[in-house]
Structures are given as structure tokens and as C-alpha cells.
Coordinates of C-alpha atoms in Angstrom, one line a residue:
Chain A
X169 CA 19.9 2.0 -59.1
X170 CA 16.5 2.8 -57.6
X171 CA 13.4 1.5 -55.8
X172 CA 11.0 1.5 -58.4
X173 CA 7.3 1.0 -58.8
X174 CA 5.3 0.7 -62.0
X175 CA 1.5 0.3 -62.4
X176 CA 1.6 -0.6 -58.8
X177 CA -1.7 -1.6 -57.1
X178 CA -1.6 -2.0 -53.5
X179 CA -3.8 -3.1 -50.4
X180 CA -4.8 -5.6 -47.9
X181 CA -5.9 -9.3 -48.7
X182 CA -9.4 -8.4 -49.7
X183 CA -9.2 -4.8 -50.1
X184 CA -7.4 -2.7 -52.6
X185 CA -6.2 0.7 -51.3
X186 CA -4.7 2.2 -54.3
X187 CA -3.6 1.4 -58.0
X188 CA -1.7 2.7 -60.9
X189 CA 1.5 4.2 -58.8
X190 CA 4.4 5.0 -60.7
X191 CA 7.4 6.0 -58.6
X192 CA 11.1 5.8 -58.6
X193 CA 13.5 6.7 -55.7
X194 CA 17.0 7.0 -56.7
X195 CA 20.1 6.8 -54.3
X196 CA 20.9 10.3 -53.3
X197 CA 17.6 11.9 -53.7
X198 CA 14.7 12.9 -51.2
X199 CA 11.3 12.0 -52.3
X200 CA 8.3 13.4 -50.2
X201 CA 4.9 11.6 -50.3
X202 CA 2.0 14.0 -49.6
X203 CA -1.7 13.2 -49.1
X204 CA -4.5 13.8 -46.8
X205 CA -5.4 11.4 -44.0
X206 CA -6.6 8.2 -45.1
X207 CA -5.1 8.6 -48.7
X208 CA -3.4 5.3 -48.4
X209 CA 0.3 6.7 -47.6
X210 CA 1.0 4.3 -44.9
X211 CA -0.3 1.2 -46.9
X212 CA 1.8 2.3 -49.8
X213 CA 5.0 2.5 -47.5
X214 CA 4.5 -0.8 -46.3
X215 CA 3.9 -2.3 -50.0
X216 CA 7.2 -0.3 -51.0
X217 CA 9.0 -1.9 -47.9
X218 CA 7.9 -5.3 -49.0
X219 CA 5.8 -6.1 -46.0
X220 CA 2.7 -6.2 -48.0
X221 CA 2.7 -8.0 -51.3
X222 CA 1.7 -5.8 -54.4
X223 CA -1.8 -6.4 -55.6
X224 CA -0.4 -5.7 -59.4
X225 CA 2.1 -4.1 -61.2
X226 CA 5.8 -4.3 -60.6
X227 CA 8.0 -3.1 -57.7
X228 CA 11.8 -3.5 -58.1
X229 CA 14.8 -2.8 -56.0
X230 CA 17.8 -2.0 -58.1
X231 CA 16.3 -3.9 -61.0
X232 CA 15.3 -7.0 -59.0
X233 CA 11.6 -7.7 -58.1
X234 CA 11.3 -7.0 -54.4
X235 CA 9.3 -10.0 -53.8
X236 CA 12.3 -12.2 -54.6
X237 CA 14.5 -11.0 -51.8
X238 CA 14.7 -12.8 -48.7
X239 CA 13.5 -10.7 -45.4
X240 CA 17.1 -10.2 -44.4
X241 CA 18.1 -9.2 -47.9
X242 CA 15.3 -6.8 -47.9
X243 CA 16.3 -5.2 -44.5
X244 CA 19.8 -4.7 -45.5
X245 CA 18.7 -2.6 -48.6
X246 CA 15.8 -0.8 -47.1
X247 CA 15.5 1.0 -43.7
X248 CA 12.2 1.7 -42.1
X249 CA 11.6 4.5 -39.6
X250 CA 8.1 3.9 -38.3
X251 CA 6.3 6.6 -36.2
X252 CA 7.7 6.7 -32.8
X253 CA 6.0 4.9 -30.0
X254 CA 7.2 4.0 -26.4
X255 CA 7.3 0.4 -26.6
X256 CA 6.4 -2.4 -24.1
X257 CA 9.9 -3.0 -22.5
X258 CA 12.3 -0.6 -21.2
X259 CA 15.1 -1.5 -23.4
X260 CA 18.1 0.7 -23.7
X261 CA 18.5 3.2 -26.4
X262 CA 21.6 1.1 -27.6
X263 CA 19.6 -2.2 -27.5
X264 CA 17.0 -0.4 -29.7
X265 CA 19.6 0.6 -32.4
X266 CA 21.2 -2.9 -32.0
X267 CA 18.0 -4.5 -33.2
X268 CA 18.8 -2.8 -36.4
X269 CA 21.6 -5.3 -37.0
X270 CA 19.3 -8.3 -36.8
X271 CA 19.4 -8.7 -40.7
X272 CA 23.2 -8.9 -40.5
X273 CA 23.5 -11.4 -37.7
X274 CA 23.0 -15.1 -37.6
X275 CA 19.9 -16.5 -36.2
X276 CA 21.5 -17.4 -32.9
X277 CA 24.1 -14.9 -32.9
X278 CA 24.7 -12.4 -30.1
X279 CA 25.5 -8.9 -31.4
X280 CA 29.1 -8.7 -32.4
X281 CA 31.7 -6.2 -31.6
X282 CA 31.3 -4.7 -35.2
X283 CA 27.6 -4.6 -34.5
X284 CA 28.2 -2.5 -31.5
X285 CA 30.6 -0.4 -33.0
X286 CA 28.0 0.7 -35.9
X287 CA 25.3 1.1 -33.4
X288 CA 27.2 3.6 -31.4
X289 CA 28.6 5.3 -34.6
X290 CA 25.0 5.8 -35.6
X291 CA 24.0 7.2 -32.1
X292 CA 26.9 9.4 -32.3
X293 CA 26.0 10.4 -35.8
X294 CA 22.6 11.6 -34.8
X295 CA 23.9 13.3 -31.8
X296 CA 22.2 11.1 -29.1
X297 CA 25.4 8.9 -28.0
X298 CA 24.7 10.2 -24.4
X299 CA 21.4 8.6 -24.5
X300 CA 23.0 5.0 -25.2
X301 CA 22.3 3.4 -21.7
X302 CA 19.0 5.4 -21.0
X303 CA 15.8 3.4 -21.2
X304 CA 14.1 4.3 -24.6
X305 CA 10.7 4.5 -22.7
X306 CA 12.0 7.5 -20.6
X307 CA 13.2 9.6 -23.5
X308 CA 11.5 12.3 -25.2
X309 CA 9.3 11.8 -28.5
X310 CA 12.0 13.8 -30.4
X311 CA 14.9 11.6 -29.1
X312 CA 13.0 8.4 -29.8
X313 CA 12.6 9.5 -33.5
X314 CA 16.3 9.9 -33.9
X315 CA 16.9 6.6 -32.1
X316 CA 14.6 4.8 -34.7
X317 CA 16.5 6.7 -37.5
X318 CA 19.7 5.5 -35.8
X319 CA 18.3 2.1 -35.8
X320 CA 17.5 2.2 -39.6
X321 CA 20.9 3.2 -40.4
X322 CA 22.4 0.6 -38.4
X323 CA 20.8 -1.6 -41.1
X324 CA 23.2 -0.1 -43.5
X325 CA 20.6 0.3 -46.0
X326 CA 20.6 1.8 -49.5
X327 CA 17.2 3.5 -49.0
X328 CA 15.3 4.9 -46.1
X329 CA 11.6 4.9 -45.8
X330 CA 10.2 7.3 -42.9
X331 CA 6.5 7.3 -41.9
X332 CA 5.6 10.8 -41.0
X333 CA 9.0 11.3 -39.4
X334 CA 8.0 14.6 -37.7
X335 CA 4.4 14.0 -36.9
X336 CA 4.8 14.3 -33.0
X337 CA 7.9 16.6 -32.8
X338 CA 8.3 20.1 -31.6
X339 CA 9.3 22.7 -34.0
X340 CA 13.1 22.4 -33.3
X341 CA 13.0 18.5 -33.5
X342 CA 11.3 18.9 -36.8
X343 CA 14.1 20.9 -38.3
X344 CA 16.8 18.4 -36.9
X345 CA 15.2 15.4 -38.5
X346 CA 14.6 17.0 -41.7
X347 CA 18.0 18.2 -42.0
X348 CA 19.0 14.7 -41.1
X349 CA 17.2 13.5 -44.0
X350 CA 18.8 15.9 -46.1
X351 CA 22.1 14.6 -45.1
X352 CA 21.4 10.9 -45.8
X353 CA 20.7 11.9 -49.4
X354 CA 24.0 14.0 -49.5
X355 CA 25.8 10.8 -48.5
X356 CA 24.1 8.7 -51.3
X357 CA 21.0 7.3 -49.8
X358 CA 17.7 7.3 -51.0
X359 CA 15.0 8.8 -48.8
X360 CA 11.5 8.6 -49.0
X361 CA 9.2 10.2 -46.2
X362 CA 5.4 11.0 -45.9
X363 CA 4.4 14.2 -44.2
X364 CA 1.5 16.4 -43.8
X365 CA 3.4 19.6 -44.1
X366 CA 3.8 20.7 -47.8
X367 CA 6.4 23.3 -46.7
X368 CA 8.7 20.3 -45.5
X369 CA 8.4 18.8 -49.0
X370 CA 9.1 22.2 -50.6
X371 CA 12.0 22.8 -48.4
X372 CA 13.6 19.5 -48.1
X373 CA 12.6 17.2 -50.9
X374 CA 13.9 16.9 -54.3
X375 CA 10.8 15.5 -55.7
X376 CA 7.1 15.0 -54.6
X377 CA 4.4 12.8 -55.3
X378 CA 0.8 13.7 -54.1
X379 CA -1.6 10.9 -53.4
X380 CA -5.3 10.9 -52.8
X381 CA -7.7 8.0 -52.3
X382 CA -4.7 5.7 -53.4
X383 CA -4.4 7.4 -56.8
X384 CA -1.2 9.6 -57.8
X385 CA -2.5 13.2 -58.3
X386 CA 0.7 14.3 -59.6
X387 CA 4.4 13.8 -59.0
X388 CA 7.4 15.9 -60.2
X389 CA 10.0 18.4 -58.9
X390 CA 9.1 20.0 -55.4
X391 CA 9.5 23.4 -56.7
X392 CA 7.3 23.0 -59.8
X393 CA 4.7 20.8 -58.3
X394 CA 3.9 22.6 -55.1
X395 CA 1.4 25.3 -56.2
X396 CA -1.5 26.6 -54.1
X397 CA -3.8 25.3 -56.9
X398 CA -2.6 21.8 -56.7
X399 CA -2.6 21.7 -52.9
X400 CA -6.1 23.0 -52.9
X401 CA -7.1 19.9 -55.1
X402 CA -5.1 17.5 -52.8
X403 CA -6.6 18.9 -49.4
X404 CA -9.8 20.1 -50.6
X405 CA -9.3 23.5 -48.8
X406 CA -8.0 26.9 -50.1
X407 CA -4.4 27.5 -49.5
X408 CA -2.6 30.8 -49.1
X409 CA 1.0 31.6 -50.1
X410 CA 3.5 33.7 -48.1
X411 CA 6.4 34.9 -50.0
X412 CA 9.6 36.8 -48.4
X413 CA 11.7 39.1 -49.8
X414 CA 14.1 36.5 -51.4
X415 CA 11.1 35.0 -53.2
X416 CA 11.0 32.0 -50.9
X417 CA 7.5 30.5 -50.6
X418 CA 5.5 29.0 -47.6
X419 CA 2.0 27.8 -47.6
X420 CA -0.8 28.3 -45.2
X421 CA -4.0 26.3 -44.8
X422 CA -7.3 27.9 -44.9
Chain B
X13 CA 18.5 1.6 -9.9
X14 CA 19.4 -1.7 -11.1
X15 CA 22.6 -3.5 -10.3
X16 CA 24.9 -4.3 -13.4
X17 CA 24.2 -7.4 -15.2
X18 CA 27.2 -9.2 -13.7
X19 CA 26.0 -8.2 -10.2
X20 CA 22.5 -9.3 -11.2
X21 CA 23.7 -12.7 -12.2
X22 CA 25.8 -13.2 -9.2
X23 CA 22.6 -12.4 -7.0
X24 CA 20.5 -14.9 -9.1
X25 CA 23.3 -17.7 -8.6
X26 CA 23.7 -16.9 -5.0
X27 CA 20.1 -17.1 -4.2
X28 CA 19.8 -20.5 -6.3
X29 CA 22.7 -21.8 -4.1
X30 CA 20.8 -20.7 -0.9
X31 CA 17.7 -22.3 -2.1
X32 CA 19.5 -25.6 -2.6
X33 CA 21.1 -25.6 0.8
X34 CA 17.8 -24.5 2.5
X35 CA 16.0 -27.4 0.5
X36 CA 18.4 -30.1 1.8
X37 CA 18.9 -28.4 5.1
X38 CA 15.2 -28.3 6.2
X39 CA 12.7 -31.3 6.7
X40 CA 12.6 -34.2 8.7
X41 CA 16.1 -35.4 7.9
X42 CA 18.2 -32.2 7.6
X43 CA 21.0 -32.5 5.5
X44 CA 23.9 -30.0 6.0
X45 CA 26.3 -28.7 3.2
X46 CA 29.0 -31.0 4.4
X47 CA 27.0 -34.1 4.3
X48 CA 25.8 -33.0 0.9
X49 CA 29.4 -32.5 -0.3
X50 CA 30.6 -35.9 1.1
X51 CA 27.9 -37.7 -0.6
X52 CA 28.4 -36.0 -3.9
X53 CA 32.1 -36.7 -3.6
X54 CA 31.3 -40.4 -2.7
X55 CA 29.3 -40.5 -5.8
X56 CA 32.2 -39.2 -7.9
X57 CA 35.0 -41.2 -6.5
X58 CA 33.1 -44.2 -5.4
X59 CA 34.7 -44.0 -1.8
X60 CA 32.0 -44.6 0.8
X61 CA 30.5 -41.6 2.2
X62 CA 30.4 -42.7 5.7
X63 CA 26.8 -41.5 6.1
X64 CA 24.1 -43.5 7.6
X65 CA 22.2 -45.5 4.8
X66 CA 18.9 -43.9 5.8
X67 CA 20.3 -40.4 4.9
X68 CA 21.7 -41.7 1.7
X69 CA 18.3 -42.9 0.6
X70 CA 16.6 -39.8 1.7
X71 CA 19.0 -37.9 -0.5
X72 CA 19.1 -40.0 -3.6
X73 CA 15.5 -41.2 -3.8
X74 CA 13.4 -38.6 -2.1
X75 CA 14.9 -35.3 -1.5
X76 CA 17.2 -35.2 -4.3
X77 CA 14.7 -35.7 -7.2
X78 CA 12.2 -33.5 -5.6
X79 CA 14.9 -30.8 -5.5
X80 CA 15.8 -31.3 -9.1
X81 CA 12.3 -31.4 -10.2
X82 CA 11.5 -28.1 -8.5
X83 CA 14.7 -26.6 -10.4
X84 CA 13.6 -27.8 -13.7
X85 CA 10.0 -26.9 -13.3
X86 CA 10.8 -23.5 -12.0
X87 CA 13.2 -22.7 -14.7
X88 CA 10.9 -23.9 -17.3
X89 CA 8.0 -21.8 -16.4
X90 CA 10.2 -18.8 -15.8
X91 CA 11.9 -19.0 -19.2
X92 CA 8.7 -19.8 -21.0
X93 CA 6.8 -16.8 -19.3
X94 CA 9.8 -14.5 -20.1
X95 CA 9.7 -15.6 -23.9
X96 CA 5.9 -15.3 -24.1
X97 CA 6.0 -11.9 -22.4
X98 CA 8.2 -10.8 -25.2
X99 CA 6.4 -12.4 -28.1
X100 CA 3.1 -11.1 -26.9
X101 CA 4.6 -7.8 -26.1
X102 CA 2.7 -8.0 -22.9
X103 CA 4.3 -8.1 -19.3
X104 CA 1.1 -9.6 -17.9
X105 CA 1.2 -12.6 -20.0
X106 CA 2.2 -16.2 -18.4
X107 CA 3.2 -19.4 -20.0
X108 CA -0.4 -20.6 -19.9
X109 CA -1.6 -17.9 -22.1
X110 CA -2.1 -20.1 -25.1
X111 CA -3.9 -23.0 -23.1
X112 CA -0.8 -25.1 -22.1
X113 CA -2.0 -25.5 -18.5
X114 CA -5.8 -25.8 -19.3
X115 CA -5.1 -28.4 -22.0
X116 CA -2.6 -30.4 -19.7
X117 CA -5.2 -30.2 -16.9
X118 CA -8.0 -31.6 -18.9
X119 CA -5.6 -34.3 -20.0
X120 CA -4.6 -35.0 -16.4
X121 CA -8.4 -35.0 -15.0
X122 CA -9.4 -37.4 -18.0
X123 CA -6.5 -39.6 -17.0
X124 CA -7.6 -39.7 -13.5
X125 CA -11.3 -40.2 -14.3
X126 CA -10.2 -43.2 -16.5
X127 CA -8.2 -44.6 -13.7
X128 CA -5.0 -44.6 -15.5
X129 CA -1.7 -45.2 -14.0
X130 CA 0.6 -42.4 -12.8
X131 CA 2.7 -42.4 -15.9
X132 CA -0.3 -42.4 -18.2
X133 CA -1.9 -39.5 -16.4
X134 CA 1.4 -37.5 -16.9
X135 CA 1.6 -38.4 -20.5
X136 CA -2.1 -37.4 -20.7
X137 CA -1.3 -34.0 -19.3
X138 CA 1.6 -33.5 -21.6
X139 CA -0.2 -34.4 -24.7
X140 CA -3.2 -32.5 -23.5
X141 CA -1.0 -29.3 -23.3
X142 CA 0.6 -29.6 -26.7
X143 CA -2.8 -30.3 -28.6
X144 CA -4.4 -27.3 -26.7
X145 CA -1.8 -25.0 -27.9
X146 CA -1.8 -26.6 -31.3
X147 CA -5.5 -26.0 -31.9
X148 CA -5.0 -22.5 -30.6
X149 CA -2.2 -22.0 -33.0
X150 CA -4.1 -23.5 -36.0
X151 CA -7.2 -21.5 -35.2
X152 CA -5.3 -18.4 -34.6
X153 CA -3.2 -18.6 -38.0
X154 CA -6.4 -19.5 -39.8
X155 CA -8.1 -16.1 -38.8
X156 CA -6.1 -13.8 -41.2
X157 CA -7.1 -10.5 -40.1
X158 CA -5.6 -7.9 -37.8
X159 CA -2.4 -8.3 -35.8
X160 CA -1.3 -12.1 -35.7
X161 CA -0.1 -11.7 -32.2
X162 CA -3.5 -10.4 -30.7
X163 CA -5.3 -12.9 -32.7
X164 CA -3.3 -15.6 -31.2
X165 CA -3.7 -14.5 -27.6
X166 CA -7.6 -14.0 -27.9
X167 CA -7.8 -17.5 -29.3
X168 CA -5.9 -18.7 -26.5
X169 CA -8.2 -17.0 -23.9
X170 CA -11.4 -18.4 -25.7
X171 CA -10.1 -22.0 -26.1
X172 CA -8.8 -21.9 -22.4
X173 CA -12.1 -21.2 -21.1
X174 CA -13.6 -23.9 -23.3
X175 CA -11.1 -26.3 -21.7
X176 CA -12.1 -25.0 -18.4
X177 CA -15.5 -26.0 -19.0
X178 CA -14.3 -29.5 -20.0
X179 CA -12.3 -29.8 -16.9
X180 CA -15.5 -29.0 -14.9
X181 CA -17.5 -31.6 -16.7
X182 CA -15.1 -34.4 -16.0
X183 CA -15.1 -33.3 -12.4
X184 CA -18.8 -33.4 -12.2
X185 CA -18.7 -37.0 -13.5
X186 CA -16.0 -38.1 -11.3
X187 CA -16.3 -40.4 -8.3
X188 CA -16.4 -37.8 -5.4
X189 CA -14.4 -40.0 -2.9
X190 CA -11.8 -41.2 -5.0
X191 CA -11.3 -39.3 -8.1
X192 CA -12.3 -35.9 -7.2
X193 CA -9.7 -35.3 -4.3
X194 CA -6.9 -36.7 -6.6
X195 CA -8.1 -34.2 -9.4
X196 CA -8.2 -31.4 -6.9
X197 CA -5.0 -32.1 -5.5
X198 CA -3.3 -32.3 -9.0
X199 CA -5.1 -29.0 -10.1
X200 CA -3.4 -27.2 -7.2
X201 CA 0.1 -28.3 -7.9
X202 CA 2.5 -30.4 -5.9
X203 CA 6.0 -32.1 -6.2
X204 CA 5.4 -34.5 -3.2
X205 CA 6.1 -38.1 -4.1
X206 CA 8.6 -37.1 -7.1
X207 CA 10.5 -40.1 -7.7
X208 CA 13.8 -40.6 -9.9
X209 CA 11.8 -42.2 -12.5
X210 CA 9.8 -38.9 -12.8
X211 CA 12.8 -36.9 -13.8
X212 CA 13.5 -38.3 -17.2
X213 CA 10.2 -37.4 -18.9
X214 CA 10.7 -34.0 -17.4
X215 CA 14.3 -33.5 -18.2
X216 CA 14.1 -34.1 -22.0
X217 CA 11.4 -31.8 -23.0
X218 CA 12.7 -29.1 -20.7
X219 CA 16.2 -29.2 -21.9
X220 CA 15.2 -29.2 -25.5
X221 CA 12.6 -26.4 -25.2
X222 CA 15.1 -24.3 -22.9
X223 CA 17.9 -24.9 -25.4
X224 CA 15.8 -23.5 -28.2
X225 CA 14.6 -20.5 -26.4
X226 CA 18.0 -19.6 -25.1
X227 CA 19.5 -20.0 -28.6
X228 CA 16.8 -17.7 -29.9
X229 CA 17.1 -15.2 -27.2
X230 CA 19.0 -12.3 -29.2
X231 CA 16.2 -12.3 -31.7
X232 CA 13.5 -11.9 -29.1
X233 CA 14.4 -8.1 -28.7
X234 CA 13.2 -7.5 -32.1
X235 CA 10.5 -10.0 -31.8
X236 CA 9.0 -8.0 -29.1
X237 CA 8.5 -5.1 -31.6
X238 CA 5.3 -4.7 -33.5
X239 CA 4.8 -7.4 -36.2
X240 CA 5.7 -4.9 -39.2
X241 CA 8.9 -3.6 -37.5
X242 CA 10.1 -6.7 -36.9
X243 CA 9.7 -7.8 -40.5
X244 CA 11.1 -4.7 -41.6
X245 CA 14.3 -5.4 -39.6
X246 CA 14.5 -8.7 -41.5
X247 CA 13.1 -11.2 -39.1
X248 CA 11.1 -14.2 -40.5
X249 CA 8.6 -13.5 -37.9
X250 CA 6.2 -16.5 -38.8
X251 CA 8.7 -19.2 -38.3
X252 CA 10.3 -17.5 -35.2
X253 CA 7.1 -17.1 -33.5
X254 CA 6.2 -20.8 -34.2
X255 CA 9.6 -21.9 -32.7
X256 CA 9.2 -19.8 -29.8
X257 CA 5.5 -21.1 -29.2
X258 CA 6.5 -24.8 -29.6
X259 CA 9.6 -24.6 -27.2
X260 CA 7.9 -22.7 -24.6
X261 CA 4.7 -25.1 -25.0
X262 CA 7.0 -28.2 -24.5
X263 CA 8.7 -27.0 -21.4
X264 CA 5.3 -25.7 -20.0
X265 CA 3.4 -28.8 -20.7
X266 CA 6.4 -31.0 -19.2
X267 CA 6.5 -29.1 -15.8
X268 CA 2.6 -29.1 -15.7
X269 CA 2.5 -32.9 -16.4
X270 CA 5.3 -33.5 -13.6
X271 CA 4.0 -31.2 -11.0
X272 CA 0.4 -30.0 -11.7
X273 CA -0.8 -26.6 -12.2
X274 CA 1.6 -23.9 -10.5
X275 CA 0.5 -20.6 -11.6
X276 CA 2.3 -17.2 -10.9
X277 CA 5.8 -18.4 -11.2
X278 CA 6.1 -17.7 -15.2
X279 CA 4.4 -14.3 -14.5
X280 CA 6.5 -13.0 -11.5
X281 CA 9.9 -14.4 -12.1
X282 CA 10.4 -12.4 -15.3
X283 CA 9.8 -9.4 -13.7
X284 CA 12.4 -10.2 -10.8
X285 CA 14.9 -11.1 -13.6
X286 CA 14.2 -7.8 -15.6
X287 CA 14.9 -6.0 -12.1
X288 CA 18.2 -7.7 -11.9
X289 CA 19.7 -7.7 -15.4
X290 CA 17.3 -5.4 -17.6
X291 CA 14.7 -6.2 -20.0
X292 CA 17.2 -7.2 -23.1
X293 CA 16.4 -10.8 -23.7
X294 CA 19.9 -11.8 -24.5
X295 CA 20.6 -11.5 -20.8
X296 CA 17.4 -11.7 -19.4
X297 CA 16.5 -15.3 -20.3
X298 CA 19.5 -17.3 -18.8
X299 CA 19.0 -15.2 -15.7
X300 CA 15.1 -15.9 -15.6
X301 CA 16.0 -19.6 -15.8
X302 CA 18.2 -19.5 -12.7
X303 CA 15.9 -17.4 -10.6
X304 CA 13.0 -19.5 -11.6
X305 CA 14.6 -22.5 -10.4
X306 CA 15.6 -21.1 -7.1
X307 CA 12.2 -19.4 -6.7
X308 CA 10.1 -22.5 -7.1
X309 CA 12.6 -24.6 -4.9
X310 CA 12.1 -22.2 -2.1
X311 CA 8.4 -22.3 -2.5
X312 CA 8.5 -26.2 -2.5
X313 CA 10.6 -26.1 0.6
X314 CA 8.0 -24.0 2.3
X315 CA 5.3 -26.1 1.2
X316 CA 6.7 -29.4 2.8
X317 CA 8.0 -27.6 5.9
X318 CA 5.6 -24.9 6.8
X319 CA 2.6 -26.8 8.3
X320 CA 1.8 -30.1 9.6
X321 CA 0.8 -31.2 6.2
X322 CA 1.8 -30.3 2.8
X323 CA 0.5 -27.0 1.4
X324 CA -0.4 -27.2 -2.4
X325 CA 2.3 -25.2 -4.5
X326 CA -0.4 -23.5 -6.5
X327 CA -1.7 -21.7 -3.2
X328 CA 1.6 -20.7 -2.1
X329 CA 2.7 -19.2 -5.3
X330 CA -0.8 -17.2 -5.4
X331 CA -0.4 -16.1 -1.9
X332 CA 3.2 -14.7 -2.6
X333 CA 2.7 -13.8 -6.2
X334 CA -0.5 -11.4 -5.8
X335 CA 0.7 -9.1 -3.5
X336 CA 4.1 -8.9 -5.2
X337 CA 2.0 -8.1 -8.4
X338 CA 0.1 -5.5 -7.0
X339 CA 3.3 -3.8 -5.7
X340 CA 4.7 -4.0 -9.1
X341 CA 1.6 -2.5 -10.7
X342 CA 1.8 0.3 -8.5
X343 CA 5.5 1.0 -8.7
X344 CA 6.2 0.6 -12.3
X345 CA 6.4 3.7 -14.5
X346 CA 8.2 4.3 -17.6
X347 CA 7.9 0.8 -19.0
X348 CA 8.5 -2.6 -17.6
X349 CA 12.3 -2.3 -16.9

């Protein structure tokens, strides 16, 4: 049971962004995608979510080609957490989370009691139940990110894909979001996230994939893969390493 | 602070009732609630109403059809505006953003220029609106780059301005003594002279379009998200967008064909409705329809009673809509609640 890509080429209609991607995300594991700005991470995520058709190779979800799934089927298997944005209309946080139930409802159906119960449960799980009736536009960036995770979980997916989930968050919220991702994996979901922080990948991911210019530079176990030498290759800058008394490692750029 | 959604809907229905009573109660033949009740009862029971025949004629043939037309047009424009604001993720959008009004206007002025009959002019307007939006949609979908919603809006703006040039050209050709005043009158919007026979061509498209939009309203929340997010939530955004555009265009074109161009209603009323029941489209759409009907009815009552001659509706909606909108711009913070 996995979301698996083989020799995957991806990109937009007339432009190939990346190729030859081999990747597999099993349920219960966390995979981090590392790469410099403009390396094609977001485009790869969209392809893995089935939002862009692959330009070559194979992409399967639990053994079935992803392109054979209908949009609702896809959304019931793959949850997407985009980068948080304020949005146009001041929906309540509960309304935002209820949108995650779209793929479970009929075309003309109002949210059911079950949908509401699930939305409330997800808010509670992420510790933001108190925000349920607040306008989504008026909560903080960290709270929005948590609300979007709640929305993705309301889809009841088997895999969750997060696009730079900590990009605009303060130090404390970064920690909360990352431990939430770990918890998802502990409960049997597969989680894939992109990040600019190798330390997050080292600390919270089981496996890491490094991409640069749409090519997989390396992939493997986080602890083995993340070395100063590889990071220097990936980002093109020297990397310093700090080690504490217990032998735990952190990286510093420059 | 906004009222709860039950209170909000009660307010909307209350305003609608007041608007209806005012519409019957004001004018050269004031008709009170009691007389109105007696007349409705006599229609249902078959007993004589005991009212003068003249009053009965005014209600059944003149005031009644006009009130119904105002309610239908107002509800249509408000519901289409609400749906489009969500679909285009922009609270400043009105139902004519894709060229429905300019297409209908070109159809109507062409009809007047060709000296067609009243019904044919309305038909030309209706078809003009549909064709214009169809063209915008076809061109917008053919340009496959960037955000499909943004491409559609920009195409609508461009085609709308081309249609505006077409309207100008027909007006330039028109006979300045007979045709030009008729065109000007039509372009400013009016419900004067609405007869019972005008209601049927209005009622059909408005009911069908509104039914589709109301049925799809729970999906409109997610449709107001960026395209890729909506698709990631499992929505078939392409067919849904097409259904919403077709339904909203149907009701807009029908109302423009019946009443001419009435701006602002589809822009202002969704905001009023949002203030009453919040932005969730599931609750918002029905409230917007109720409020829109009442709003246009009040405007129309004002139009026929405020001066010695009737004021065009488009003028009144602009005079009321502009200051309201400036206030809205100045006072809204933290998203369009």
C-alpha cells in the first residue's frame, strides 16, 4: 500500500519541469522533500496529487494508476495541505474544515450531521476547536495552517501531502505542525511534506528525497542521507554542522 | 457583529413583506393589505371580492405583474451576482462580468434598430446575452494558460468592451427621433408597462437558473477556493464552473431582456445578504434571492412614485449603490464577511 512514482516525468502542458523521479510513500511513514527554490518541488506535489497529468513514467496509488481515479476517489485517498493564505471570503473555520468533506457528499447535499461531527473532531484533534466559529480571515497564520491540516484530515485520506507546512510559521507553531505530522504517521497515514529546513527533515522525517532542477539528487533514510556534503551539493553553499553532547546533529547554512 | 442566520433570514423575509405592501400601497391607486387579502381570497375561493372593478384591474393587470417582475428580476440578479462573486473569488464582481448585460443590450438595440416587435426585442436581448457569454466562455477555455478563472474574467472584460462599441455603432446608425430614445430608455432599465404576458418568458429561465444555483450552493464554498485546492478536495471544477456560468447567465439574460440594464443590484445585494447570514454559500444564496427581490421592488416603487415622471431603474440603483459601496470599501476589514 503506497503512493508510488516510477521514472515519473512531470511539468506543465508545454514545459517539462522534472523527470526520472522514483519515489514511494508508504502508509505510516513520513517523507520529506528537500530542494532549493525553483527546484520543481511544488509542481511535483501537484503531479503526485493528481492535479497535473504525468508527462511520462508511472504513478500509482495502492497499485492503481492515479489517473484512473475519479476526482472524489482521489480526494478520499489523498489529502492536500496547501500553503496557508487568507482567502477571499470570511468563512468560519468550521466552514473551511467542512469543505474537506466535499468528496464524501453528493453534488447537491448539505453537510450531514456526520460531516459536522468529523469536522469538529478534527478541529479538536488539532487543538483549535475554540476557533470553530471564528472567521478564517481573522485568525493567525499558524492557526490557518492547523485549520488546513484539519480540512485535509476531514477528507479521511490515507496519505497527506503538505506544501511547505511551516513556511510562514513562528518557531512554536513550526514545532506544533511538525509533531502533528509525526502523529499522523503514527496513526498509519503516509505523510509527504516539502521544507526548506534540513533540520526538520532530519528530526521528523523517516526518509528524505533531495531534488534539484527537477532531478532526484538522492533519496534514502533521513539520518544517512543528510550530510553536510550532500546539503552543500543541493543548495550550493557550504554547510556547518553543530553536534550536541548526545551526538544529535543540526545544520547551519553558510 | 452579525445576527444569527435564523434572525438574518427573518429580517430578509420581513423586509420583503414590507416591500410588497409598500409596492401595492403606493401609487395612484393605493391598495391596502386588507384589500389585497380580499382579492387573493376571492381568487382562491371564487367568491366576489367586493372591490371596484377598476381596482381589480389595476392589481391583476398592472401593479401585480410589475411587482412580480421586480421580485423575479431582483432575485435573479442577486443570486447570479452571489454565485459569480464566489466563482470568480472576487467580491467586486457582478452578474454581467462575462458580458451577459452588454450582449443583451446589443441584442436589444439591434432589435429596436430593425423595428422589431416588443417580444422579438426581448428575445433578441435574451439570445444576445447567452451568445455573448458563450463566446467569452469558448474563448476563455481555448486559452489554456494560467488560472482559468482569471482568464475567463479578462476575456469577459475585453469582449464586453467590444460589445459596448457595437452598441455605440447601432445607436449612431439609429433614427434619432424614434429609435434612439427607445434605446436609451431600454439601456437605463425600467419595469414600466410590464404586462402579464411578459411574466412567462421571465419566469421560466429565472426559476430554472435559480433552481440549479440553489441546488449547487453547498459546493460553491469549495469552488471559491483557488482552482487546484478545489480540485484537491475532489471537486470536478470544469463541469461545475460551466453549470454555474450557464445558470447565472440564464437568469441574468432573462432579467435584462425583461427590464433592461439594471446595474448594482447583483453587486450590492450579495454583500447585504452576507452581512445578514455570513459568507457560507449554503445559507447565503437563498437569503440573497429574498433580499434581491425586495430590494429591486423598493427601487421600482421609488421609481414610479418619487417624481412626476418615472425615474429609470438603472439611475436609482446607481445613486443608491455607489455611496453604499464606498461605505462598504471603507468599512470592510479582514475579508468580506
